[in-house]
mmCIF file of C-alpha atoms in Angstrom:
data_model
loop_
_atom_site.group_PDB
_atom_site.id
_atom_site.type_symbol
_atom_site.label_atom_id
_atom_site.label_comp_id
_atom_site.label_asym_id
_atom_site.label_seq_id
_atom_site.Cartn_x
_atom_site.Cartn_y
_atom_site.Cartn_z
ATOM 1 C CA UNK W 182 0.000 0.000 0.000
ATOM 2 C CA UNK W 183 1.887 3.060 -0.760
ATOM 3 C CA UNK W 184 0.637 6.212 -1.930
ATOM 4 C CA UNK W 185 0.286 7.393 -5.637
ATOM 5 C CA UNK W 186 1.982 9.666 -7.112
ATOM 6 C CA UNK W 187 1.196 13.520 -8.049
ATOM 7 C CA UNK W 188 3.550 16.324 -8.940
ATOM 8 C CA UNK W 189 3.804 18.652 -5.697
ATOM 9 C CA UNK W 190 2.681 21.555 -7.985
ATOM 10 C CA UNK W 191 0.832 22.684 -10.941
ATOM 11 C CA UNK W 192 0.188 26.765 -12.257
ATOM 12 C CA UNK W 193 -1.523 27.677 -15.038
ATOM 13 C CA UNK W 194 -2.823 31.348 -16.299
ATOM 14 C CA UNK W 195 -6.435 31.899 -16.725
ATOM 15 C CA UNK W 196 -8.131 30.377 -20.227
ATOM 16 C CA UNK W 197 -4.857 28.185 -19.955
ATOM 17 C CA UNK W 198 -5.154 23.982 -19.719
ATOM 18 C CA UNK W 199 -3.046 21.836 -17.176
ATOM 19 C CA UNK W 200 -3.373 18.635 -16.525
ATOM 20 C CA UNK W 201 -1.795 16.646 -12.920
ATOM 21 C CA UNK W 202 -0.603 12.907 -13.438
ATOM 22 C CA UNK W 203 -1.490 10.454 -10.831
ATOM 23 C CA UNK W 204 1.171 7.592 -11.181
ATOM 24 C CA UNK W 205 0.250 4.079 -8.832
ATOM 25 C CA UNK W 206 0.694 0.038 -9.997
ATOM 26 C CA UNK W 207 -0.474 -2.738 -11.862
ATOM 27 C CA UNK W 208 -2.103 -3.599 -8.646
ATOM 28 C CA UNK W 209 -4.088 -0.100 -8.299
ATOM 29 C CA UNK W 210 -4.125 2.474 -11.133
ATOM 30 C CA UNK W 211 -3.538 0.255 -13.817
ATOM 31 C CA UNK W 212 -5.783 -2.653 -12.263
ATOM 32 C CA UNK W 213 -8.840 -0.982 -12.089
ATOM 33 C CA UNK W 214 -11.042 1.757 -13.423
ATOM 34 C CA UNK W 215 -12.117 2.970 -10.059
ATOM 35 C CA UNK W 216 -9.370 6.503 -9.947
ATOM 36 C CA UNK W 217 -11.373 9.250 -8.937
ATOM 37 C CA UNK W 218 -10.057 13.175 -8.289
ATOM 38 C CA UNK W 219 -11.095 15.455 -5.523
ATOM 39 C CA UNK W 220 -10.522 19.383 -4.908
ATOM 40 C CA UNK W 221 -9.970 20.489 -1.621
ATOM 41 C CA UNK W 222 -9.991 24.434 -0.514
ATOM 42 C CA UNK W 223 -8.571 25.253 2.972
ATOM 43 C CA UNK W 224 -10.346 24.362 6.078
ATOM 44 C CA UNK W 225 -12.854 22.213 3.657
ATOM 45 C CA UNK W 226 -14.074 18.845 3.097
ATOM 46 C CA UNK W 227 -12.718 17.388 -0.659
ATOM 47 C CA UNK W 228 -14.794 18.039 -3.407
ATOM 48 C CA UNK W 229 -15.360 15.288 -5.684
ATOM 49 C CA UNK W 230 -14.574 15.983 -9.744
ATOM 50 C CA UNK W 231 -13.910 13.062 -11.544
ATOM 51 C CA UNK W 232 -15.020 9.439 -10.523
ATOM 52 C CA UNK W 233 -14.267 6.251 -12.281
ATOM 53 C CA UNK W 234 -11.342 7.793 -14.432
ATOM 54 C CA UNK W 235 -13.994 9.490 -16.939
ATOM 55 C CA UNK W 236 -17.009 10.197 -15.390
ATOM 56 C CA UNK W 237 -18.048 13.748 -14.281
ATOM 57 C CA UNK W 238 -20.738 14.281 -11.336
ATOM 58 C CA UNK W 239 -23.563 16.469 -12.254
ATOM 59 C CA UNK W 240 -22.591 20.118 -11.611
ATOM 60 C CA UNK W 241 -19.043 19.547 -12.135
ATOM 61 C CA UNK W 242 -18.235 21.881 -15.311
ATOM 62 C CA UNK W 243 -16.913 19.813 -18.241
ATOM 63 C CA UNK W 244 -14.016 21.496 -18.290
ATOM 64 C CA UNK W 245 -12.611 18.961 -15.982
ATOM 65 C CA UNK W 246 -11.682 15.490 -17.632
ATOM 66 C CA UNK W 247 -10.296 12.226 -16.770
ATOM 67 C CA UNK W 248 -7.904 9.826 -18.610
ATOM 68 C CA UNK W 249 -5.910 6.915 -17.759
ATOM 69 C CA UNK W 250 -3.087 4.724 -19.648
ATOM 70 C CA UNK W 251 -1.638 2.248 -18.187
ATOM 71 C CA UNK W 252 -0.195 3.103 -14.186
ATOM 72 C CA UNK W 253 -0.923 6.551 -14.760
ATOM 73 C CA UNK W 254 -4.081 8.406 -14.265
ATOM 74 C CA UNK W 255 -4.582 12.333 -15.498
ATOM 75 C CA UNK W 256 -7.268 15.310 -14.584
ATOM 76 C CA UNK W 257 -7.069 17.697 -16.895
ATOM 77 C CA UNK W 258 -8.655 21.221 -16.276
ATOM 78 C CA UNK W 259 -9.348 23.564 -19.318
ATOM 79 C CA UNK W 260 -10.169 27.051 -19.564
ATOM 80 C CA UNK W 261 -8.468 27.627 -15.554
ATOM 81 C CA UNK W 262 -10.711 29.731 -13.537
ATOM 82 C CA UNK W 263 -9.494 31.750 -10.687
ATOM 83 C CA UNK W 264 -11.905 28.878 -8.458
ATOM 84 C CA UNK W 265 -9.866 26.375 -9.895
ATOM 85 C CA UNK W 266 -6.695 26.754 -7.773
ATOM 86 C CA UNK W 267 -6.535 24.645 -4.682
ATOM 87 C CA UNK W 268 -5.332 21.323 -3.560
ATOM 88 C CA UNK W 269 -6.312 17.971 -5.650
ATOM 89 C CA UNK W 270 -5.938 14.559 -4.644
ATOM 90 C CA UNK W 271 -6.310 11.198 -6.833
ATOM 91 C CA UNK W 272 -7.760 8.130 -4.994
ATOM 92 C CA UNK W 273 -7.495 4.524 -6.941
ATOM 93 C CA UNK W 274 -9.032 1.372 -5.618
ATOM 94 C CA UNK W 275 -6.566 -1.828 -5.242
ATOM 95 C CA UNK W 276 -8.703 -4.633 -4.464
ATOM 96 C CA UNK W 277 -7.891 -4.887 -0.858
ATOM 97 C CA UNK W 278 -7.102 -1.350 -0.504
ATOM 98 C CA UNK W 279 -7.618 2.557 -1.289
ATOM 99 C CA UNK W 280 -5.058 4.727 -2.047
ATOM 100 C CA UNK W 281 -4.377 8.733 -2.680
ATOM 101 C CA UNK W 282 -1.967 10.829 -3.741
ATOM 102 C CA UNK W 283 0.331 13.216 -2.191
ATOM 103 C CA UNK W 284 -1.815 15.991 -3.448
ATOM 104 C CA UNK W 285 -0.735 18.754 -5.967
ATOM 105 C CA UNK W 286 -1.327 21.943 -5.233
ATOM 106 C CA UNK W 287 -2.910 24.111 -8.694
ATOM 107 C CA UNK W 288 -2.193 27.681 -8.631
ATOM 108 C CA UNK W 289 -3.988 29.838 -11.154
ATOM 109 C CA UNK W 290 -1.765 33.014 -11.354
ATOM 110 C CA UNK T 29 -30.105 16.112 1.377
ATOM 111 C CA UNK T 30 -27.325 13.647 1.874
ATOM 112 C CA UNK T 31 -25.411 14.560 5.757
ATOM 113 C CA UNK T 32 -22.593 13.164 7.402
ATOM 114 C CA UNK T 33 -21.798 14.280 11.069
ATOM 115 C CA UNK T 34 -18.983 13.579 12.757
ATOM 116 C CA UNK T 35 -18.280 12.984 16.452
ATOM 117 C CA UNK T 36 -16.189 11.451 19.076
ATOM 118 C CA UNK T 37 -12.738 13.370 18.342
ATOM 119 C CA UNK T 38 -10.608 15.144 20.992
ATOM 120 C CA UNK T 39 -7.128 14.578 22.929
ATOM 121 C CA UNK T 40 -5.877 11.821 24.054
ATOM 122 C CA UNK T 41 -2.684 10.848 25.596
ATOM 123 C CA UNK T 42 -0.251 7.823 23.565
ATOM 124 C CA UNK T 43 -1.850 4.144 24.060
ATOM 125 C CA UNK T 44 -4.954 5.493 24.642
ATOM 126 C CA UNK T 45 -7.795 4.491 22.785
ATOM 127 C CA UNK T 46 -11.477 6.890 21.706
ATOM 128 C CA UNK T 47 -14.235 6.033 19.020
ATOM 129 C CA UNK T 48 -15.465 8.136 16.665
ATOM 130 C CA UNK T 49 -18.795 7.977 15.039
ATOM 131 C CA UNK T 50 -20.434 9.510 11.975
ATOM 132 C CA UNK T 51 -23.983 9.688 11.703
ATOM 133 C CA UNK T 52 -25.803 9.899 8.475
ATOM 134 C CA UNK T 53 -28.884 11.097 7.175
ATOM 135 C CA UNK T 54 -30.697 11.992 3.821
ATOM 136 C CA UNK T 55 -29.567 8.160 1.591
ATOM 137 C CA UNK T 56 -30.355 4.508 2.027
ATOM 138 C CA UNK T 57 -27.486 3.963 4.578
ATOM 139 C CA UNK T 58 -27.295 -0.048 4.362
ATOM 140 C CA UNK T 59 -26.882 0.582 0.617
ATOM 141 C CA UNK T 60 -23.367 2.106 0.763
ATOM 142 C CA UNK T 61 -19.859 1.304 1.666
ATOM 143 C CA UNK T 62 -18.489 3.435 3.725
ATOM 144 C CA UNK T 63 -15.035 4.947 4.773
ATOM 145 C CA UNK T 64 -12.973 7.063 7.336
ATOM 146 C CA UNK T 65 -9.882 8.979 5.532
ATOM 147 C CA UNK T 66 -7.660 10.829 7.529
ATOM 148 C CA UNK T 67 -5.704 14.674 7.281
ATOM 149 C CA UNK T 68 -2.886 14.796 9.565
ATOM 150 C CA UNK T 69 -2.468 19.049 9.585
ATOM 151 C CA UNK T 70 -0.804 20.770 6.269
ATOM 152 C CA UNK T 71 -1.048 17.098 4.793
ATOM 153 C CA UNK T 72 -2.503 15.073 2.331
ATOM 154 C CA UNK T 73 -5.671 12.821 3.004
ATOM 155 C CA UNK T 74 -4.890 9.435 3.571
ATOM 156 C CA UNK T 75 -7.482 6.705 3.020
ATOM 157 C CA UNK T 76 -8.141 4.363 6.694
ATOM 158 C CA UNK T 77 -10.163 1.991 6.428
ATOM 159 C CA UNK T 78 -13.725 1.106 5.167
ATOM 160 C CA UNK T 79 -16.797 -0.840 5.474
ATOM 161 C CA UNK T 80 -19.337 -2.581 2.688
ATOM 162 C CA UNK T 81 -23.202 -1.893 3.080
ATOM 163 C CA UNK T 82 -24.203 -4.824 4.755
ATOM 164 C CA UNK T 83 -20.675 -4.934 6.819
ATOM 165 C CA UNK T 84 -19.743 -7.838 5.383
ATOM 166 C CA UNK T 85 -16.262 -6.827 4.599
ATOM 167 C CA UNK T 86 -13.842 -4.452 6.265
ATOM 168 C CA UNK T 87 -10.381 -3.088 4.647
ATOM 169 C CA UNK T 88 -7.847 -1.215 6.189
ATOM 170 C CA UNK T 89 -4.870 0.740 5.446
ATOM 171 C CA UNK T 90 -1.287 -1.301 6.548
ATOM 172 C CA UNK T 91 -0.981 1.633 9.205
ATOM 173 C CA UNK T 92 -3.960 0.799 11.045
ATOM 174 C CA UNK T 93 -4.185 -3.016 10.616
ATOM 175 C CA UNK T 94 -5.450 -4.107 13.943
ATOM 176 C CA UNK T 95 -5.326 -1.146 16.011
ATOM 177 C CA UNK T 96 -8.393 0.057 14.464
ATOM 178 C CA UNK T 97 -11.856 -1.138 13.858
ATOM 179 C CA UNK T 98 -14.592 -0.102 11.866
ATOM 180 C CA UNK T 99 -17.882 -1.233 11.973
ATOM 181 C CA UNK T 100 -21.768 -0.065 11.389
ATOM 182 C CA UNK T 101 -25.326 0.188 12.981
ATOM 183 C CA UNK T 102 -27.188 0.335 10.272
ATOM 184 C CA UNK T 103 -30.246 0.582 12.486
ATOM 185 C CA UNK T 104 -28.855 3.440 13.859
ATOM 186 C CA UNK T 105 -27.545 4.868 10.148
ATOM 187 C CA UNK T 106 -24.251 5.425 11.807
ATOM 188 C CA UNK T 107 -20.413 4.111 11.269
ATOM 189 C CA UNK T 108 -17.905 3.994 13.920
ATOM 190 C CA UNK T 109 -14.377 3.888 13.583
ATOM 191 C CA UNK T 110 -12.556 2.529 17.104
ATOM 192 C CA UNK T 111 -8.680 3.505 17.482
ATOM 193 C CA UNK T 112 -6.729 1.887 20.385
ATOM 194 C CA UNK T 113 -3.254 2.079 20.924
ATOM 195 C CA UNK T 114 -3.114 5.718 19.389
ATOM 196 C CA UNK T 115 0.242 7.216 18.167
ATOM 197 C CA UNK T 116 1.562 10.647 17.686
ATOM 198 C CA UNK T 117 1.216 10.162 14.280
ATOM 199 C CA UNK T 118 -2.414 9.571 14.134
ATOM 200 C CA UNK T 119 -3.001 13.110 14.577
ATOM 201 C CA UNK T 120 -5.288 13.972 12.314
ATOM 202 C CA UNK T 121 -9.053 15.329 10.741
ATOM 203 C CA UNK T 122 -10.815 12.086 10.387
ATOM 204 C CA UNK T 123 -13.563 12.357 7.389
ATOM 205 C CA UNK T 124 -16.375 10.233 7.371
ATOM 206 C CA UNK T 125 -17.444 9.580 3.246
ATOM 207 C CA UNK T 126 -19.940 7.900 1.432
ATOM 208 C CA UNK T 127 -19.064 5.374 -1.432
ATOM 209 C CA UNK T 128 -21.094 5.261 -4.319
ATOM 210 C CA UNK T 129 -19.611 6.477 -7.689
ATOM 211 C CA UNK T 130 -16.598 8.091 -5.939
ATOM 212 C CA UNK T 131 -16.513 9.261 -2.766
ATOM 213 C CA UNK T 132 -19.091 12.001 -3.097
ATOM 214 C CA UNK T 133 -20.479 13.412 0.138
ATOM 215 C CA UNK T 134 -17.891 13.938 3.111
ATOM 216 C CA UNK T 135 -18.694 14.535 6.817
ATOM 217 C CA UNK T 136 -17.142 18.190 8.269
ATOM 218 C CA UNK T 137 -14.385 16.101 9.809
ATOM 219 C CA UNK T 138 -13.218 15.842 13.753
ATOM 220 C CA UNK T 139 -10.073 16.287 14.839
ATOM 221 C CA UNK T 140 -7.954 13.491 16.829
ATOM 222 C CA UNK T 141 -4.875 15.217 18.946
ATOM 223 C CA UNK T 142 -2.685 12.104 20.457
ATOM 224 C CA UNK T 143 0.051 14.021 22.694
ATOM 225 C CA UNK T 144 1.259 13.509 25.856
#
């Protein structure tokens, strides 16, 4: 069980696109199609964006995407909005186990 | 509307033990697995342990393997998480969530302070 891993930090300008890898194992990333991403503001609860690699919860806006190939899982966030910078965290299942990332922190500048 | 509430955290010396609980309200509680994920402060969240529907299963992160104990009333619509033998390093905001397509709805958190 260790944890994925994220880059420490992402920026982007406004209107830019970024995306944050998410890098795990055979046994959890690449075993399964159950990576989901979560945002996270200070002081608050994680926000979830992106479930099942791909899917998108209602009232998430479609500028955020999910991907996957191989070990390595990616959120992608188009168009950066000022709400946009934060903390995000990937989460994969690994059949007898959950694991997140390290976090990267996304500053829109 | 889907609530998770939190309860049971405080400070507690090393070795000691305390229970937290997390009541929910507003879903079919015996439908979903649920989990506890931990914050320790400035940190990343870590996932603990968790617990299917009908508590048939329980997992747990290699950290917490058998100091910790999850289980469920789901009479009551409430999941417990029991921590003995408490570290320093378990320090943290303990999140109750709800599985289900992600881990969508998330408690407010209480914090657990284990110093001496």
């Amino acid at each position: 069980q260790s944890a994925l891993t994220q880059p420490r930090s992402v920026s982007g300008s406004p209107g830019q696109s970024i995306s944050i890898s998410c890098t795990g194992t055979d046994r959890d990333v690449g075993g399964y199609n159950f990576v989901s991403w979560y945002q996270q503001h200070p002081g608050k609860a994680p926000k979830l964006m992106i479930y099942d690699v791909t899917e998108r919860p209602s009232g998430v806006p479609d500028r955020f995407s999910g991907s996957k190939s191989g070990n390595t899982a990616s959120l992608t966030v188009s168009g950066l909005q000022d709400e946009d910078d934060g903390d995000y965290y990937c989460c994969s299942y690994g059949g007898t186990y959950f694991s997140f990332g390290g976090g990267t922190k996304l500053t829109v500048l | 509307e889907v609530q998770l509430v939190e309860s049971g955290g405080g400070l507690v010396q090393p070795g000691e033990s305390l229970r937290l609980s997390c009541a929910a309200s507003g879903f079919t509680f015996r439908n979903h697995r649920m989990h506890w994920v931990r914050q320790a402060p400035g940190k990343g969240l870590v996932w603990v342990s968790c617990i299917e529907g009908d508590a048939s299963t329980t997992k747990y992160a290699d950290s917490v393997k058998g100091r910790f104990t999850i289980s469920r009333d789901n009479a009551r619509d409430t999941v417990y998480l029991q921590m003995n033998s408490l570290r320093a390093d378990d320090t943290a905001v303990y999140f109750c969530t709800r599985d289900g397509g992600g881990l969508a709805y998330w408690g407010q958190g209480t914090l657990v302070t284990v110093s001496s």
